[in-house]
Amino acid sequence: MDPEQAAHWSPRKKRPRQRSASVASAPHDIRFQDLVLFILEKKMGSTRRAFLMELARRKGFRVENELSDSVTHIVAENNSGSDVMKWLQGQNIQASSELELLDVSWLIECMGAGKPVEMTGRHQLVVSDVHGSRQNPGPKPVRKIAKLEGVWRTFCLPGFILQDAFDILAENCEFRENEASCVEFMRAASVLKSLPFPIISVKDTEGIPWLGGKVKCVIEEIIEDGESSEVKALLNDERYKSFKLFTSVFGVGLKTAERWFRMGFRTLSTVKLDKSLTFTRMQKAGFLHYEDLVSCVTRAEAEAVSVLVQQAVVAFLPDALVSMTGGFRRGKKIGHDVDFLITSPEATEEEEQQLLHKVTNFWEQKGLLLYCDHVESTFEKCKLPSRKVDALDHFQKCFLILKLYRERVDSVKSSQQEGKGWKAIRVDLVMCPYECRAFALLGWTGSRQFERDLRRYATHERKMRLDNHALYDKTKVKVVFFFPLKLARVFLKAESEEEIFAHLGLEYIEPLERNA
Ligand code: DCT
Ligand code: MG
């Protein structure tokens, strides 16, 4: 769940919609730890550079704003290796022989492949002997601009670049609290992701849902010009960039980001150093563990957290059932947190209420609890269905930062962990009554977009109401008293997610298929 939601989650009062992690307000997860890229602005221009940087980050590449010792690959466009060396010398930087100087075509191919592709002679930039002592890595044909443009154009057309454009547009709408447009763009990104063919012309969008109106105009522009002027402008927009940066801190939501932006802050370091600002407990934790929290949680780390959670929960409630939910249940390889749903067939109300407190106290004693925020249950069966549409649910939950020791994860390679031997991981625990478990599991598995569409389907197509607690049929009532006549809602029971889909008249959709 989003940190901002965690900070202010309350089903009792209506809140403005919070930032969603799925549109990537948080910094992007680094999937390729061994590569550190720097994209040269010279001859490329700042807009194209910003666009490529954003795109590469979205694909899981680490891209530095500034040239530093950690950079392993310099990517340039319309520059020879000698040009790049000359530029480096102008910056008083001595390039080591390990530093790769690459043509932008390599980056573009990486974007297409979604991972680093092999660097061949045609990617590597030629350095003539007069420019430094670097050896030429191999024969390198001179890249022709026309050819490059050809590559770029082909690269622009498939769904993934369109999808990235809509992710950025959705994110900006979210920053501006324009929910309708945000949903419109998110849907477009989602639809484009699922298309089995690339969109090459506007005609290809005909008959596809959610690709009309504003979305169609953006697609048209990308097809014609290779890029969207709106997206391009956003990537250079101070407000967008600042909101993205500020909301990447755990506990910083739109209001705080807005305030800091209006106060003239543009970097996290100036925010942190400013004496006039006060920070919430959550934001303090966010700054303290920033590096760890912005780096993605890997599946191996999620599994290790799962063992910790299982062990602690069953120590206090042996019959408890613990399910990993959220993105990891949908098969995602990385996530921004790890979500768990806990329930117990036998626990008394008191045992149920105590469990999360016992578990977090236990971790605190073990020195594993870096941050903890409990939200008590407001669940009252008789008050269902909940009319609070923006409240996720009424279950008891806690939002945590746990210390995950390196030895618990075999494949931990994160650089943050090398020094201290552990990594701070965001964990959400939700405790639900046993009879709600199927609904809670469905709701907490997500994705948000999938949940939104499923609920919409239930309401509009089936005249039912679905939330994390229950499903009820709005067309039916049952008589509970004859005199005086008293009618009650008809709740549809479900022991499993399959039964919920069946009530909705839908074929079962596996969690892996819910990444919409
Ligand atoms: N959820 C939802 N509506 C919200 C927030 C969350 O339906 N407003 C559900 C869907 C996903 C699940 O809860 C967990 O939320 P997150 O952890 O925020 O999302 P995720 O899919 O697990 O993705 P991430 O990798 O970012 O954690
Ligand atoms: Mg999650």
XYZ file of C-alpha atoms and ligand atoms in Angstrom:
544
model
C 0.000 0.000 0.000
C 1.108 3.555 -0.552
C 2.984 5.245 2.308
C 0.754 8.267 2.020
C -2.304 6.101 2.483
C -0.606 4.564 5.443
C 0.010 7.979 6.926
C -3.543 9.151 6.806
C -5.621 6.058 6.288
C -8.897 6.451 7.980
C -12.140 5.022 6.753
C -14.086 7.553 8.752
C -13.243 10.674 6.858
C -13.127 11.270 3.150
C -9.659 12.064 1.957
C -8.448 13.272 -1.370
C -7.306 10.367 -3.435
C -3.750 9.447 -2.676
C -0.833 8.893 -4.920
C -0.684 5.417 -6.290
C 2.537 3.524 -6.420
C 1.444 1.835 -9.579
C 1.898 5.018 -11.575
C 5.379 5.188 -10.295
C 5.561 8.308 -8.231
C 8.205 6.477 -6.307
C 11.625 6.322 -7.904
C 11.929 3.439 -10.277
C 13.201 0.107 -9.149
C 16.748 -0.614 -10.199
C 16.826 -3.989 -11.875
C 20.319 -3.847 -13.267
C 22.571 -3.024 -10.375
C 25.842 -3.464 -12.235
C 25.202 -0.711 -14.777
C 25.284 2.983 -13.963
C 24.440 5.117 -16.959
C 25.113 8.723 -17.747
C 23.490 10.235 -20.823
C 25.412 13.039 -22.464
C 23.341 16.117 -23.251
C 25.805 17.457 -25.837
C 24.265 17.246 -29.318
C 21.317 15.334 -27.895
C 19.550 18.230 -26.240
C 18.065 18.443 -22.755
C 14.544 17.352 -23.680
C 15.534 14.187 -25.453
C 18.041 13.450 -22.712
C 15.357 13.884 -20.022
C 13.022 11.648 -21.990
C 15.619 8.905 -22.398
C 16.665 9.142 -18.762
C 13.093 8.758 -17.601
C 12.466 5.894 -19.982
C 15.633 4.063 -18.955
C 14.759 4.503 -15.281
C 11.313 3.136 -15.941
C 12.906 0.076 -17.476
C 14.951 -0.510 -14.337
C 18.241 1.109 -15.334
C 20.181 3.276 -12.946
C 20.772 6.621 -14.633
C 22.752 9.351 -12.932
C 21.938 13.026 -13.355
C 25.581 13.970 -12.915
C 28.742 12.282 -14.010
C 30.386 10.585 -11.053
C 32.882 7.833 -10.262
C 30.086 5.304 -10.071
C 29.138 5.768 -13.757
C 30.014 2.701 -15.830
C 28.437 3.595 -19.191
C 28.273 6.939 -20.991
C 25.624 7.093 -23.689
C 25.934 9.739 -26.378
C 24.172 10.669 -29.581
C 25.785 12.098 -32.690
C 29.127 12.122 -30.874
C 32.175 10.059 -31.691
C 34.210 8.483 -28.911
C 36.752 11.254 -29.400
C 34.022 13.878 -28.969
C 33.020 12.273 -25.702
C 36.642 12.058 -24.529
C 37.153 15.715 -25.412
C 34.074 16.596 -23.437
C 35.290 14.549 -20.456
C 38.644 16.279 -20.587
C 36.825 19.619 -20.613
C 35.147 18.521 -17.390
C 38.545 17.571 -15.949
C 37.534 13.920 -15.866
C 39.995 11.181 -16.672
C 38.010 8.295 -18.159
C 39.105 4.893 -16.960
C 39.565 2.148 -19.522
C 36.562 0.309 -18.033
C 34.195 3.175 -18.800
C 32.008 2.200 -21.754
C 31.329 4.907 -24.321
C 28.227 3.952 -26.207
C 26.055 5.172 -28.958
C 22.435 5.893 -28.119
C 21.445 2.989 -30.379
C 22.618 0.650 -27.631
C 20.298 2.306 -25.108
C 17.423 2.209 -27.559
C 17.929 -1.496 -28.139
C 18.074 -2.017 -24.375
C 14.753 -0.184 -24.035
C 13.238 -2.416 -26.667
C 14.557 -5.554 -24.994
C 13.644 -4.333 -21.497
C 17.151 -5.290 -20.320
C 20.768 -4.524 -21.151
C 21.669 -5.917 -24.569
C 25.138 -7.029 -25.531
C 27.473 -4.188 -26.471
C 28.949 -4.817 -29.871
C 31.340 -2.855 -32.045
C 28.489 -1.043 -33.699
C 27.437 0.378 -30.336
C 30.848 1.299 -29.022
C 32.133 4.752 -29.858
C 35.434 5.178 -31.656
C 38.160 7.058 -29.804
C 41.077 8.223 -31.930
C 44.506 7.997 -30.272
C 44.924 11.716 -29.688
C 42.120 11.653 -27.167
C 43.401 9.916 -24.115
C 44.910 6.535 -23.607
C 41.734 4.486 -23.980
C 41.916 1.592 -26.331
C 39.322 1.395 -29.049
C 37.081 -1.475 -28.059
C 36.707 -2.673 -31.635
C 35.695 -1.642 -35.108
C 32.871 0.832 -34.990
C 31.008 1.921 -38.049
C 29.996 5.564 -38.013
C 26.340 5.811 -37.181
C 24.302 7.800 -39.605
C 21.737 10.157 -38.179
C 19.161 9.023 -40.699
C 19.684 5.448 -39.549
C 19.436 6.466 -35.939
C 16.205 8.253 -36.583
C 14.923 5.154 -38.283
C 15.723 3.061 -35.222
C 14.172 5.623 -32.953
C 10.974 5.811 -34.926
C 10.512 2.075 -35.027
C 11.250 1.984 -31.344
C 8.657 4.635 -30.606
C 5.739 2.851 -32.079
C 5.195 -0.347 -30.118
C 2.930 -0.284 -27.108
C 5.595 0.083 -24.502
C 6.584 3.621 -25.353
C 2.973 4.699 -25.646
C 2.332 3.052 -22.329
C 5.220 4.933 -20.729
C 3.829 8.191 -22.079
C 0.435 7.448 -20.490
C 2.022 6.434 -17.201
C 3.713 9.833 -17.063
C 0.519 11.670 -18.006
C -1.451 9.693 -15.388
C 1.124 10.457 -12.754
C 0.945 14.159 -13.499
C -2.873 14.084 -13.230
C -2.494 12.353 -9.902
C -0.130 15.097 -8.738
C -2.769 17.595 -9.814
C -5.531 15.555 -8.168
C -7.347 15.236 -11.461
C -8.728 11.779 -10.828
C -10.842 11.408 -13.953
C -7.949 12.073 -16.333
C -5.621 9.995 -14.201
C -7.899 6.960 -14.518
C -8.301 7.613 -18.249
C -4.533 7.592 -18.801
C -3.957 4.626 -16.485
C -6.542 2.630 -18.400
C -4.879 3.551 -21.676
C -1.474 2.438 -20.349
C -3.021 -0.767 -19.112
C -4.780 -1.524 -22.402
C -1.627 -0.782 -24.408
C 0.360 -3.102 -22.161
C -2.012 -5.935 -22.875
C -2.172 -5.529 -26.672
C -0.663 -8.450 -28.561
C 0.334 -6.167 -31.456
C 2.083 -2.795 -31.704
C 0.117 0.336 -32.517
C 1.623 1.549 -35.752
C -1.131 3.802 -36.986
C -4.163 5.475 -35.470
C -6.298 2.950 -37.316
C -4.874 0.235 -35.056
C -6.635 1.833 -32.095
C -10.083 1.510 -33.646
C -12.437 -0.627 -31.636
C -10.055 -0.872 -28.683
C -11.666 0.357 -25.469
C -10.202 3.327 -23.560
C -8.122 4.623 -26.481
C -10.407 7.438 -27.581
C -10.613 11.190 -26.872
C -7.531 12.756 -25.342
C -5.724 9.406 -25.408
C -6.203 9.145 -29.150
C -4.733 12.631 -29.684
C -1.628 11.663 -27.721
C -1.251 8.428 -29.691
C -1.659 10.345 -32.939
C 1.049 12.795 -31.961
C 3.468 10.036 -30.966
C 2.845 8.212 -34.207
C 3.361 11.362 -36.252
C 6.204 13.048 -34.361
C 7.752 10.145 -32.480
C 6.982 11.767 -29.142
C 4.295 13.573 -27.206
C 4.903 17.283 -26.686
C 2.929 17.126 -23.435
C 5.050 14.310 -22.029
C 8.189 16.057 -23.211
C 7.143 19.247 -21.455
C 6.261 17.348 -18.283
C 9.663 15.725 -18.056
C 11.150 19.203 -17.887
C 8.412 20.638 -15.716
C 9.619 21.862 -12.316
C 6.394 21.008 -10.565
C 6.178 17.493 -11.960
C 9.836 16.780 -11.209
C 9.582 18.158 -7.662
C 6.377 16.251 -6.879
C 7.927 13.063 -8.153
C 10.977 13.572 -6.003
C 9.175 14.651 -2.846
C 6.512 11.947 -2.968
C 9.260 9.356 -3.274
C 9.840 9.864 0.456
C 7.809 7.481 2.628
C 5.139 9.597 4.352
C 5.189 12.492 1.900
C 1.923 12.942 0.065
C 0.549 15.486 -2.324
C -0.185 18.156 0.285
C 3.327 18.102 1.686
C 4.858 17.990 -1.796
C 2.740 20.984 -2.780
C 3.818 22.907 0.320
C 7.504 22.212 -0.208
C 7.215 23.093 -3.870
C 5.461 26.390 -3.074
C 8.167 27.164 -0.513
C 10.669 26.935 -3.343
C 12.307 23.612 -2.498
C 13.486 21.538 -5.426
C 15.797 18.968 -3.843
C 15.508 16.599 -0.905
C 18.796 17.760 0.584
C 17.550 21.348 0.930
C 14.291 20.099 2.449
C 16.169 17.980 4.970
C 18.481 20.816 5.978
C 15.769 23.449 6.372
C 15.313 24.280 10.032
C 11.845 25.805 9.591
C 10.305 22.498 8.509
C 8.978 19.859 10.857
C 8.592 16.263 9.773
C 6.134 13.569 10.839
C 7.439 10.390 12.414
C 6.743 8.645 9.132
C 8.643 11.226 7.078
C 11.596 11.028 9.473
C 11.655 7.266 8.904
C 11.278 7.934 5.181
C 14.352 10.166 5.087
C 16.328 7.885 7.370
C 15.786 4.797 5.214
C 15.378 6.614 1.904
C 17.983 4.713 -0.095
C 16.678 1.315 0.971
C 13.022 2.211 0.503
C 13.419 3.608 -3.002
C 15.305 0.553 -4.160
C 12.914 -2.211 -5.114
C 12.027 -5.169 -2.921
C 13.058 -8.296 -4.785
C 11.103 -11.538 -4.714
C 13.898 -13.162 -2.690
C 13.585 -10.390 -0.120
C 9.787 -10.698 -0.122
C 10.082 -14.449 0.497
C 12.491 -13.813 3.363
C 10.045 -11.307 4.887
C 7.292 -13.870 4.427
C 9.219 -16.355 6.563
C 9.649 -13.699 9.269
C 5.928 -12.891 9.208
C 4.803 -16.541 9.179
C 7.049 -17.434 12.097
C 5.997 -14.488 14.229
C 2.270 -14.835 13.490
C 1.975 -18.564 14.182
C 3.998 -18.182 17.383
C 1.073 -16.182 18.784
C -1.826 -17.690 16.839
C -0.965 -21.222 15.677
C -3.997 -21.654 13.396
C -3.513 -18.327 11.626
C -3.385 -18.290 7.829
C -0.908 -15.877 6.308
C -1.084 -14.995 2.603
C 1.291 -12.800 0.697
C -0.889 -10.412 -1.300
C -0.231 -7.323 -3.459
C 2.082 -7.355 -6.436
C 4.077 -10.392 -5.311
C 0.942 -12.557 -5.351
C 0.403 -11.344 -8.907
C 3.803 -12.744 -9.766
C 5.666 -9.441 -9.893
C 9.396 -9.857 -9.492
C 9.821 -6.585 -7.659
C 7.630 -4.348 -5.529
C 7.720 -1.265 -3.375
C 6.537 -3.172 -0.317
C 5.391 -6.636 0.782
C 1.726 -7.055 1.691
C 0.237 -9.791 3.862
C -3.275 -10.800 4.790
C -3.751 -12.668 8.055
C -6.852 -14.455 9.274
C -7.728 -17.186 11.714
C -10.682 -19.597 11.748
C -10.625 -20.065 15.522
C -9.401 -16.810 17.050
C -11.658 -14.898 19.415
C -12.257 -11.221 18.665
C -9.779 -10.300 21.357
C -7.095 -12.659 20.012
C -7.669 -11.248 16.575
C -7.334 -7.683 17.831
C -4.158 -8.466 19.795
C -2.253 -10.376 17.163
C -0.650 -7.552 15.160
C 0.381 -5.792 18.383
C 2.005 -8.959 19.696
C 3.842 -9.539 16.449
C 5.196 -5.989 16.214
C 6.195 -5.986 19.913
C 8.093 -9.198 19.292
C 9.970 -7.644 16.369
C 10.659 -4.531 18.400
C 12.300 -6.624 21.114
C 14.392 -8.327 18.464
C 15.475 -4.946 17.087
C 13.811 -5.588 13.740
C 11.150 -2.897 13.875
C 12.304 0.343 12.247
C 8.875 1.931 11.960
C 5.355 0.906 12.970
C 1.949 2.475 12.538
C -1.099 0.553 13.772
C -4.576 1.280 12.446
C -7.297 -0.310 14.548
C -10.243 -2.069 12.971
C -13.429 -0.137 12.313
C -15.129 -3.198 10.925
C -18.776 -3.568 11.942
C -20.600 -6.226 10.035
C -23.978 -4.630 10.599
C -22.769 -1.408 8.922
C -21.948 -3.126 5.650
C -21.861 -2.289 2.843
C -19.507 0.576 3.455
C -20.465 3.744 1.634
C -16.980 5.155 1.936
C -15.899 4.495 -1.585
C -12.399 5.840 -1.157
C -11.704 3.856 2.025
C -9.932 0.665 1.192
C -11.468 -1.323 4.036
C -12.200 -1.393 7.749
C -9.743 -4.085 8.763
C -7.059 -3.747 11.372
C -3.681 -3.180 9.761
C -0.173 -2.025 10.392
C 2.295 -0.269 8.151
C 5.847 -1.181 8.971
C 9.458 -0.812 8.064
C 11.316 -3.976 8.974
C 15.006 -4.643 9.159
C 15.780 -7.559 6.887
C 19.176 -9.059 7.578
C 21.237 -9.981 4.585
C 21.810 -13.544 5.690
C 18.059 -14.145 5.443
C 18.214 -13.569 1.701
C 20.580 -15.650 -0.390
C 20.512 -13.458 -3.432
C 20.789 -10.037 -1.896
C 23.073 -7.930 -3.997
C 21.859 -4.466 -3.148
C 24.725 -2.063 -2.670
C 22.944 -0.507 0.313
C 23.283 -3.739 2.172
C 26.934 -4.278 1.656
C 27.883 -1.841 4.404
C 25.325 -2.440 7.085
C 24.280 -6.024 6.447
C 20.553 -5.323 6.335
C 17.942 -3.560 4.300
C 14.883 -1.569 5.404
C 11.753 -3.057 3.829
C 8.205 -1.700 3.814
C 5.691 -4.284 4.999
C 1.896 -4.040 5.317
C 0.005 -6.480 7.527
C -3.780 -6.723 7.382
C -5.880 -8.759 9.827
C -9.352 -9.717 8.666
C -12.259 -11.728 10.132
C -12.294 -15.264 8.774
C -15.595 -14.915 6.924
C -14.210 -11.963 4.925
C -10.979 -13.654 3.896
C -11.868 -14.329 0.245
C -13.012 -10.723 -0.311
C -10.019 -9.316 1.535
C -7.638 -11.528 -0.445
C -9.202 -10.450 -3.718
C -9.042 -6.777 -2.730
C -5.480 -6.871 -1.414
C -4.148 -8.802 -4.369
C -4.866 -5.923 -6.742
C -3.781 -4.475 -9.016
C -5.554 -1.254 -8.163
C -6.688 -0.909 -11.728
C -7.969 -4.483 -11.744
C -9.867 -3.924 -8.476
C -11.322 -0.689 -9.756
C -12.551 -2.348 -12.931
C -13.893 -5.412 -11.128
C -15.907 -3.241 -8.744
C -17.132 -1.157 -11.634
C -18.203 -4.310 -13.421
C -20.024 -5.559 -10.311
C -21.883 -2.269 -9.939
C -22.782 -1.551 -13.543
C -23.146 -4.969 -15.084
C -24.393 -7.065 -12.186
C -26.079 -4.498 -9.917
C -23.974 -5.848 -7.101
C -21.609 -4.176 -4.739
C -18.152 -5.571 -4.167
C -15.639 -4.362 -1.620
C -12.898 -5.873 0.532
C -15.468 -7.138 3.073
C -18.324 -8.554 1.066
C -20.397 -8.828 -2.091
C -24.064 -8.013 -1.981
C -26.796 -8.119 -4.535
C -28.470 -4.723 -4.835
C -31.461 -6.197 -6.622
C -32.408 -8.506 -3.768
C -33.511 -8.068 -0.191
C -34.489 -10.674 2.331
C -37.194 -10.464 4.938
C -35.748 -10.618 8.446
C -38.938 -9.751 10.393
C -42.474 -10.124 9.180
C -44.007 -7.785 11.694
C -43.065 -5.027 11.613
C -41.718 -5.827 8.186
C -37.942 -5.527 8.112
C -35.835 -6.144 5.047
C -32.108 -6.714 4.863
C -29.485 -6.768 2.130
C -28.559 -10.074 0.562
C -24.884 -10.780 1.055
C -23.379 -13.427 -1.165
C -21.111 -15.714 0.799
C -17.773 -16.826 -0.596
C -15.167 -19.178 0.772
C -12.722 -18.486 -2.033
C -11.943 -15.987 -4.763
C -13.281 -18.493 -7.314
C -16.701 -18.253 -5.671
C -16.649 -14.458 -5.869
C -15.934 -14.580 -9.600
C -18.719 -17.135 -9.969
C -21.189 -14.838 -8.154
C -20.186 -12.108 -10.591
C -20.792 -14.429 -13.525
C -17.142 -14.246 -14.533
C -14.598 -16.887 -15.300
C -11.955 -17.103 -12.619
C -8.980 -14.823 -13.254
C -5.680 -16.038 -11.805
C -3.670 -13.497 -9.753
C -0.985 -13.601 -12.460
C -3.565 -12.261 -14.913
C -4.566 -9.353 -12.682
C -1.669 -7.050 -13.458
C -3.869 -4.640 -15.403
N -5.145 -1.555 -3.097
C -6.315 -1.064 -3.667
N -6.571 0.253 -3.585
C -5.705 1.086 -2.982
C -4.518 0.606 -2.404
C -4.250 -0.748 -2.491
O -7.118 -1.816 -4.214
N -6.000 2.377 -2.920
C -4.890 -2.998 -3.188
C -4.407 -3.405 -4.539
C -2.982 -3.754 -4.360
C -2.845 -4.032 -2.883
O -3.892 -3.346 -2.249
C -1.508 -3.661 -2.341
O -1.247 -2.300 -2.589
P 0.197 -1.800 -2.971
O 1.204 -2.456 -2.106
O 0.154 -0.313 -2.953
O 0.342 -2.244 -4.484
P 1.049 -3.479 -5.158
O 0.161 -3.909 -6.249
O 1.454 -4.482 -4.142
O 2.322 -2.841 -5.841
P 3.721 -2.457 -5.199
O 4.714 -3.269 -5.893
O 3.876 -1.001 -5.525
O 3.680 -2.691 -3.732
Mg 2.591 -3.977 -2.442
